[in-house]
Amino acid sequence: MENTQQKIVRFDLFERVVHWTVAISFVYVALSGLALWSPKLYWLAGLLGGGETIRAWHPWAGVAFSVALLLMFSRWASQMMLDADDRRWLIKSYKYAMHDEEGLPRAGRFNAGQKMMFWLQSICCLILLLSGLVLWFPESMSRGLRLTAILAHPLAALFSLGLIIIHLYMATIATPGSLRSMVHGWVTPGWAKTHHWKWFRKISDN
């Protein structure tokens, strides 16, 4: 059994604070947005202070989510570029979801699935922010923009929610130890070698 006293820093305090700020603001935006979107889900408003409260706070929470994601983007974007190994990894990504990493190209600090999640979520956030601004100030927008926003905002939100569900599965059930790294900031050498070998080799050589 591996000695858990051996620790490798995976995420520093700034990265963890930003990540959890993104996560918490997303949960609020998602739940309040669902309550405002469908009458069948309006009961969620009661959990968040009532309809008037969520109508006032939903857009501001969306701004907080966008700002936090922008901070995350500024820190991680340069590390999220896909390389040749990442493209091969994506072709065989089903093996990763099935807990079988044998034959997969070795990953750096982030694997190809995490990189795709990052870029897709960033695109969704941009769409949500722009369409949300249109819906926030409809009197200042053209009819065409309002109609586009009415369609784009919920579609982007649902797609983003689907990505988060996948992210939660991959960070807990599919890859035990991932959640700990974002809570405590560290992983064991064995975990690093198994899941992010190129990253482990790089930090070991420094």
PDB file of C-alpha atoms in Angstrom:
ATOM      1  CA  MET A   1       0.000   0.000   0.000  1.00  0.00           C
ATOM      2  CA  GLU A   2       1.377   3.418  -0.965  1.00  0.00           C
ATOM      3  CA  ASN A   3       2.665   5.724   1.751  1.00  0.00           C
ATOM      4  CA  THR A   4       0.216   8.636   1.737  1.00  0.00           C
ATOM      5  CA  GLN A   5       2.776  10.739   3.625  1.00  0.00           C
ATOM      6  CA  GLN A   6       4.433  11.265   0.253  1.00  0.00           C
ATOM      7  CA  LYS A   7       2.578  14.211  -1.227  1.00  0.00           C
ATOM      8  CA  ILE A   8       2.857  16.065  -4.508  1.00  0.00           C
ATOM      9  CA  VAL A   9       1.234  19.476  -4.810  1.00  0.00           C
ATOM     10  CA  ARG A  10      -1.254  19.344  -7.673  1.00  0.00           C
ATOM     11  CA  PHE A  11      -3.292  22.525  -7.164  1.00  0.00           C
ATOM     12  CA  ASP A  12      -2.164  25.565  -5.189  1.00  0.00           C
ATOM     13  CA  LEU A  13      -4.445  27.590  -2.914  1.00  0.00           C
ATOM     14  CA  PHE A  14      -5.328  30.135  -5.608  1.00  0.00           C
ATOM     15  CA  GLU A  15      -6.393  27.410  -8.047  1.00  0.00           C
ATOM     16  CA  ARG A  16      -8.526  25.678  -5.439  1.00  0.00           C
ATOM     17  CA  VAL A  17     -10.242  28.859  -4.246  1.00  0.00           C
ATOM     18  CA  VAL A  18     -11.032  29.874  -7.825  1.00  0.00           C
ATOM     19  CA  HIS A  19     -12.261  26.370  -8.695  1.00  0.00           C
ATOM     20  CA  TRP A  20     -14.639  26.217  -5.732  1.00  0.00           C
ATOM     21  CA  THR A  21     -15.844  29.762  -6.381  1.00  0.00           C
ATOM     22  CA  VAL A  22     -16.708  28.648  -9.925  1.00  0.00           C
ATOM     23  CA  ALA A  23     -18.394  25.529  -8.574  1.00  0.00           C
ATOM     24  CA  ILE A  24     -20.486  27.246  -5.881  1.00  0.00           C
ATOM     25  CA  SER A  25     -21.589  30.097  -8.129  1.00  0.00           C
ATOM     26  CA  PHE A  26     -22.458  27.587 -10.857  1.00  0.00           C
ATOM     27  CA  VAL A  27     -24.677  25.594  -8.499  1.00  0.00           C
ATOM     28  CA  TYR A  28     -26.594  28.735  -7.532  1.00  0.00           C
ATOM     29  CA  VAL A  29     -26.905  29.928 -11.123  1.00  0.00           C
ATOM     30  CA  ALA A  30     -28.002  26.488 -12.310  1.00  0.00           C
ATOM     31  CA  LEU A  31     -30.650  25.962  -9.614  1.00  0.00           C
ATOM     32  CA  SER A  32     -32.045  29.493  -9.819  1.00  0.00           C
ATOM     33  CA  GLY A  33     -31.984  29.334 -13.616  1.00  0.00           C
ATOM     34  CA  LEU A  34     -33.914  26.061 -13.654  1.00  0.00           C
ATOM     35  CA  ALA A  35     -36.484  27.568 -11.285  1.00  0.00           C
ATOM     36  CA  LEU A  36     -36.959  30.568 -13.586  1.00  0.00           C
ATOM     37  CA  TRP A  37     -36.949  28.452 -16.744  1.00  0.00           C
ATOM     38  CA  SER A  38     -39.677  25.900 -15.984  1.00  0.00           C
ATOM     39  CA  PRO A  39     -42.837  26.200 -13.851  1.00  0.00           C
ATOM     40  CA  LYS A  40     -42.369  22.548 -12.900  1.00  0.00           C
ATOM     41  CA  LEU A  41     -39.033  23.430 -11.315  1.00  0.00           C
ATOM     42  CA  TYR A  42     -40.161  26.650  -9.648  1.00  0.00           C
ATOM     43  CA  TRP A  43     -40.205  24.847  -6.311  1.00  0.00           C
ATOM     44  CA  LEU A  44     -36.421  25.288  -6.352  1.00  0.00           C
ATOM     45  CA  ALA A  45     -36.992  28.998  -5.788  1.00  0.00           C
ATOM     46  CA  GLY A  46     -38.260  28.208  -2.299  1.00  0.00           C
ATOM     47  CA  LEU A  47     -34.878  26.712  -1.448  1.00  0.00           C
ATOM     48  CA  LEU A  48     -33.086  29.872  -2.563  1.00  0.00           C
ATOM     49  CA  GLY A  49     -35.127  32.583  -0.879  1.00  0.00           C
ATOM     50  CA  GLY A  50     -38.150  32.855  -3.165  1.00  0.00           C
ATOM     51  CA  GLY A  51     -38.908  33.998  -6.692  1.00  0.00           C
ATOM     52  CA  GLU A  52     -38.204  37.688  -6.189  1.00  0.00           C
ATOM     53  CA  THR A  53     -34.848  36.913  -4.594  1.00  0.00           C
ATOM     54  CA  ILE A  54     -33.616  34.603  -7.339  1.00  0.00           C
ATOM     55  CA  ARG A  55     -34.769  36.973 -10.071  1.00  0.00           C
ATOM     56  CA  ALA A  56     -32.608  39.659  -8.477  1.00  0.00           C
ATOM     57  CA  TRP A  57     -29.586  37.493  -7.699  1.00  0.00           C
ATOM     58  CA  HIS A  58     -29.479  35.113 -10.677  1.00  0.00           C
ATOM     59  CA  PRO A  59     -27.802  37.600 -13.065  1.00  0.00           C
ATOM     60  CA  TRP A  60     -25.325  38.770 -10.427  1.00  0.00           C
ATOM     61  CA  ALA A  61     -24.410  35.171  -9.610  1.00  0.00           C
ATOM     62  CA  GLY A  62     -23.892  34.682 -13.333  1.00  0.00           C
ATOM     63  CA  VAL A  63     -21.444  37.599 -13.336  1.00  0.00           C
ATOM     64  CA  ALA A  64     -19.614  36.100 -10.344  1.00  0.00           C
ATOM     65  CA  PHE A  65     -19.409  32.749 -12.137  1.00  0.00           C
ATOM     66  CA  SER A  66     -18.055  34.450 -15.276  1.00  0.00           C
ATOM     67  CA  VAL A  67     -15.423  36.421 -13.362  1.00  0.00           C
ATOM     68  CA  ALA A  68     -14.259  33.326 -11.469  1.00  0.00           C
ATOM     69  CA  LEU A  69     -14.108  31.331 -14.691  1.00  0.00           C
ATOM     70  CA  LEU A  70     -12.096  34.139 -16.287  1.00  0.00           C
ATOM     71  CA  LEU A  71      -9.561  33.871 -13.446  1.00  0.00           C
ATOM     72  CA  MET A  72      -9.428  30.117 -13.999  1.00  0.00           C
ATOM     73  CA  PHE A  73      -9.006  30.687 -17.728  1.00  0.00           C
ATOM     74  CA  SER A  74      -6.108  33.082 -17.177  1.00  0.00           C
ATOM     75  CA  ARG A  75      -4.295  30.515 -15.014  1.00  0.00           C
ATOM     76  CA  TRP A  76      -4.965  27.346 -17.034  1.00  0.00           C
ATOM     77  CA  ALA A  77      -5.552  28.269 -20.687  1.00  0.00           C
ATOM     78  CA  SER A  78      -1.897  27.867 -21.656  1.00  0.00           C
ATOM     79  CA  GLN A  79      -1.911  24.351 -20.152  1.00  0.00           C
ATOM     80  CA  MET A  80      -5.061  23.288 -22.000  1.00  0.00           C
ATOM     81  CA  MET A  81      -3.703  23.153 -25.554  1.00  0.00           C
ATOM     82  CA  LEU A  82      -4.261  19.771 -27.217  1.00  0.00           C
ATOM     83  CA  ASP A  83      -1.192  17.940 -28.506  1.00  0.00           C
ATOM     84  CA  ALA A  84      -0.812  14.776 -30.587  1.00  0.00           C
ATOM     85  CA  ASP A  85      -1.076  12.508 -27.517  1.00  0.00           C
ATOM     86  CA  ASP A  86      -4.256  14.300 -26.455  1.00  0.00           C
ATOM     87  CA  ARG A  87      -5.885  13.672 -29.829  1.00  0.00           C
ATOM     88  CA  ARG A  88      -5.031   9.968 -29.594  1.00  0.00           C
ATOM     89  CA  TRP A  89      -6.342   9.970 -26.020  1.00  0.00           C
ATOM     90  CA  LEU A  90      -9.699  11.366 -27.136  1.00  0.00           C
ATOM     91  CA  ILE A  91     -10.137   8.557 -29.662  1.00  0.00           C
ATOM     92  CA  LYS A  92      -9.753   6.028 -26.851  1.00  0.00           C
ATOM     93  CA  SER A  93     -11.424   8.093 -24.130  1.00  0.00           C
ATOM     94  CA  TYR A  94     -14.098   5.430 -23.598  1.00  0.00           C
ATOM     95  CA  LYS A  95     -11.404   3.302 -21.918  1.00  0.00           C
ATOM     96  CA  TYR A  96     -10.812   6.029 -19.345  1.00  0.00           C
ATOM     97  CA  ALA A  97     -14.518   6.162 -18.477  1.00  0.00           C
ATOM     98  CA  MET A  98     -14.435   2.378 -17.995  1.00  0.00           C
ATOM     99  CA  HIS A  99     -11.502   2.630 -15.532  1.00  0.00           C
ATOM    100  CA  ASP A 100      -9.133   1.055 -18.051  1.00  0.00           C
ATOM    101  CA  GLU A 101      -6.200   3.336 -18.833  1.00  0.00           C
ATOM    102  CA  GLU A 102      -4.058   0.614 -20.398  1.00  0.00           C
ATOM    103  CA  GLY A 103      -3.051   1.646 -23.904  1.00  0.00           C
ATOM    104  CA  LEU A 104      -4.038   5.284 -23.426  1.00  0.00           C
ATOM    105  CA  PRO A 105      -1.402   7.898 -24.287  1.00  0.00           C
ATOM    106  CA  ARG A 106       0.157   9.262 -21.121  1.00  0.00           C
ATOM    107  CA  ALA A 107      -1.264  12.566 -19.942  1.00  0.00           C
ATOM    108  CA  GLY A 108       0.352  15.755 -18.730  1.00  0.00           C
ATOM    109  CA  ARG A 109      -1.012  17.831 -15.873  1.00  0.00           C
ATOM    110  CA  PHE A 110      -4.452  17.706 -17.525  1.00  0.00           C
ATOM    111  CA  ASN A 111      -5.649  14.893 -19.753  1.00  0.00           C
ATOM    112  CA  ALA A 112      -7.434  15.490 -23.039  1.00  0.00           C
ATOM    113  CA  GLY A 113     -10.869  15.015 -21.494  1.00  0.00           C
ATOM    114  CA  GLN A 114     -10.186  17.710 -18.912  1.00  0.00           C
ATOM    115  CA  LYS A 115      -8.892  20.015 -21.630  1.00  0.00           C
ATOM    116  CA  MET A 116     -12.011  19.544 -23.767  1.00  0.00           C
ATOM    117  CA  MET A 117     -14.182  20.117 -20.707  1.00  0.00           C
ATOM    118  CA  PHE A 118     -12.308  23.359 -20.048  1.00  0.00           C
ATOM    119  CA  TRP A 119     -12.756  24.723 -23.580  1.00  0.00           C
ATOM    120  CA  LEU A 120     -16.395  23.654 -23.933  1.00  0.00           C
ATOM    121  CA  GLN A 121     -17.285  25.118 -20.548  1.00  0.00           C
ATOM    122  CA  SER A 122     -15.502  28.360 -21.448  1.00  0.00           C
ATOM    123  CA  ILE A 123     -17.518  28.623 -24.681  1.00  0.00           C
ATOM    124  CA  CYS A 124     -20.740  27.929 -22.778  1.00  0.00           C
ATOM    125  CA  CYS A 125     -19.873  30.609 -20.244  1.00  0.00           C
ATOM    126  CA  LEU A 126     -19.298  33.161 -22.995  1.00  0.00           C
ATOM    127  CA  ILE A 127     -22.653  32.335 -24.597  1.00  0.00           C
ATOM    128  CA  LEU A 128     -24.400  32.463 -21.223  1.00  0.00           C
ATOM    129  CA  LEU A 129     -22.805  35.789 -20.346  1.00  0.00           C
ATOM    130  CA  LEU A 130     -23.653  37.461 -23.646  1.00  0.00           C
ATOM    131  CA  SER A 131     -27.186  36.094 -23.853  1.00  0.00           C
ATOM    132  CA  GLY A 132     -27.705  36.805 -20.156  1.00  0.00           C
ATOM    133  CA  LEU A 133     -26.792  40.449 -20.643  1.00  0.00           C
ATOM    134  CA  VAL A 134     -29.380  40.681 -23.410  1.00  0.00           C
ATOM    135  CA  LEU A 135     -32.046  39.173 -21.141  1.00  0.00           C
ATOM    136  CA  TRP A 136     -30.959  41.387 -18.237  1.00  0.00           C
ATOM    137  CA  PHE A 137     -31.393  44.582 -20.233  1.00  0.00           C
ATOM    138  CA  PRO A 138     -33.982  43.643 -22.872  1.00  0.00           C
ATOM    139  CA  GLU A 139     -35.210  47.201 -23.370  1.00  0.00           C
ATOM    140  CA  SER A 140     -31.772  48.149 -24.716  1.00  0.00           C
ATOM    141  CA  MET A 141     -31.617  45.266 -27.211  1.00  0.00           C
ATOM    142  CA  SER A 142     -33.151  44.639 -30.614  1.00  0.00           C
ATOM    143  CA  ARG A 143     -35.944  42.130 -31.056  1.00  0.00           C
ATOM    144  CA  GLY A 144     -33.626  39.797 -32.950  1.00  0.00           C
ATOM    145  CA  LEU A 145     -31.087  39.773 -30.134  1.00  0.00           C
ATOM    146  CA  ARG A 146     -33.792  39.110 -27.556  1.00  0.00           C
ATOM    147  CA  LEU A 147     -35.169  36.146 -29.516  1.00  0.00           C
ATOM    148  CA  THR A 148     -31.678  34.760 -30.035  1.00  0.00           C
ATOM    149  CA  ALA A 149     -30.896  35.106 -26.336  1.00  0.00           C
ATOM    150  CA  ILE A 150     -34.155  33.435 -25.310  1.00  0.00           C
ATOM    151  CA  LEU A 151     -33.105  30.384 -27.328  1.00  0.00           C
ATOM    152  CA  ALA A 152     -29.348  30.408 -26.720  1.00  0.00           C
ATOM    153  CA  HIS A 153     -29.372  30.982 -22.955  1.00  0.00           C
ATOM    154  CA  PRO A 154     -31.240  27.827 -21.860  1.00  0.00           C
ATOM    155  CA  LEU A 155     -29.559  25.652 -24.500  1.00  0.00           C
ATOM    156  CA  ALA A 156     -26.089  26.731 -23.362  1.00  0.00           C
ATOM    157  CA  ALA A 157     -27.132  26.321 -19.727  1.00  0.00           C
ATOM    158  CA  LEU A 158     -28.383  22.756 -20.251  1.00  0.00           C
ATOM    159  CA  PHE A 159     -25.254  21.820 -22.192  1.00  0.00           C
ATOM    160  CA  SER A 160     -23.078  23.331 -19.457  1.00  0.00           C
ATOM    161  CA  LEU A 161     -25.034  21.425 -16.804  1.00  0.00           C
ATOM    162  CA  GLY A 162     -24.467  18.195 -18.734  1.00  0.00           C
ATOM    163  CA  LEU A 163     -20.729  18.906 -18.834  1.00  0.00           C
ATOM    164  CA  ILE A 164     -20.682  19.459 -15.078  1.00  0.00           C
ATOM    165  CA  ILE A 165     -22.443  16.127 -14.466  1.00  0.00           C
ATOM    166  CA  ILE A 166     -19.776  14.388 -16.566  1.00  0.00           C
ATOM    167  CA  HIS A 167     -17.075  16.315 -14.695  1.00  0.00           C
ATOM    168  CA  LEU A 168     -18.457  15.199 -11.333  1.00  0.00           C
ATOM    169  CA  TYR A 169     -18.564  11.574 -12.459  1.00  0.00           C
ATOM    170  CA  MET A 170     -15.002  11.676 -13.782  1.00  0.00           C
ATOM    171  CA  ALA A 171     -13.694  13.431 -10.659  1.00  0.00           C
ATOM    172  CA  THR A 172     -15.276  10.980  -8.216  1.00  0.00           C
ATOM    173  CA  ILE A 173     -16.343   7.561  -9.475  1.00  0.00           C
ATOM    174  CA  ALA A 174     -14.163   7.284 -12.587  1.00  0.00           C
ATOM    175  CA  THR A 175     -10.953   8.624 -11.011  1.00  0.00           C
ATOM    176  CA  PRO A 176     -10.801   8.231  -7.234  1.00  0.00           C
ATOM    177  CA  GLY A 177      -8.359  10.709  -5.737  1.00  0.00           C
ATOM    178  CA  SER A 178      -9.167  13.550  -8.115  1.00  0.00           C
ATOM    179  CA  LEU A 179     -11.579  15.226  -5.715  1.00  0.00           C
ATOM    180  CA  ARG A 180      -9.041  15.042  -2.895  1.00  0.00           C
ATOM    181  CA  SER A 181      -6.528  16.917  -5.038  1.00  0.00           C
ATOM    182  CA  MET A 182      -8.960  19.813  -5.434  1.00  0.00           C
ATOM    183  CA  VAL A 183      -9.896  19.817  -1.748  1.00  0.00           C
ATOM    184  CA  HIS A 184      -6.476  19.360  -0.139  1.00  0.00           C
ATOM    185  CA  GLY A 185      -4.265  20.280  -3.088  1.00  0.00           C
ATOM    186  CA  TRP A 186      -2.079  17.169  -3.146  1.00  0.00           C
ATOM    187  CA  VAL A 187      -1.868  13.688  -4.644  1.00  0.00           C
ATOM    188  CA  THR A 188       0.367  10.718  -4.011  1.00  0.00           C
ATOM    189  CA  PRO A 189       3.243   9.845  -6.357  1.00  0.00           C
ATOM    190  CA  GLY A 190       1.452   6.635  -7.336  1.00  0.00           C
ATOM    191  CA  TRP A 191      -1.697   8.509  -8.320  1.00  0.00           C
ATOM    192  CA  ALA A 192       0.314  11.028 -10.325  1.00  0.00           C
ATOM    193  CA  LYS A 193       2.244   8.305 -12.173  1.00  0.00           C
ATOM    194  CA  THR A 194      -0.936   6.371 -12.950  1.00  0.00           C
ATOM    195  CA  HIS A 195      -3.102   9.221 -14.226  1.00  0.00           C
ATOM    196  CA  HIS A 196      -0.711  12.014 -15.278  1.00  0.00           C
ATOM    197  CA  TRP A 197       2.616  10.364 -15.989  1.00  0.00           C
ATOM    198  CA  LYS A 198       4.086  13.124 -18.185  1.00  0.00           C
ATOM    199  CA  TRP A 199       3.276  15.704 -15.516  1.00  0.00           C
ATOM    200  CA  PHE A 200       4.803  13.505 -12.797  1.00  0.00           C
ATOM    201  CA  ARG A 201       7.965  13.028 -14.855  1.00  0.00           C
ATOM    202  CA  LYS A 202       8.230  16.776 -15.484  1.00  0.00           C
ATOM    203  CA  ILE A 203       7.915  17.806 -11.847  1.00  0.00           C
ATOM    204  CA  SER A 204      10.207  14.973 -10.750  1.00  0.00           C
ATOM    205  CA  ASP A 205      12.945  16.223 -13.091  1.00  0.00           C
ATOM    206  CA  ASN A 206      12.704  19.798 -11.744  1.00  0.00           C
TER     207      ASN A 206
END
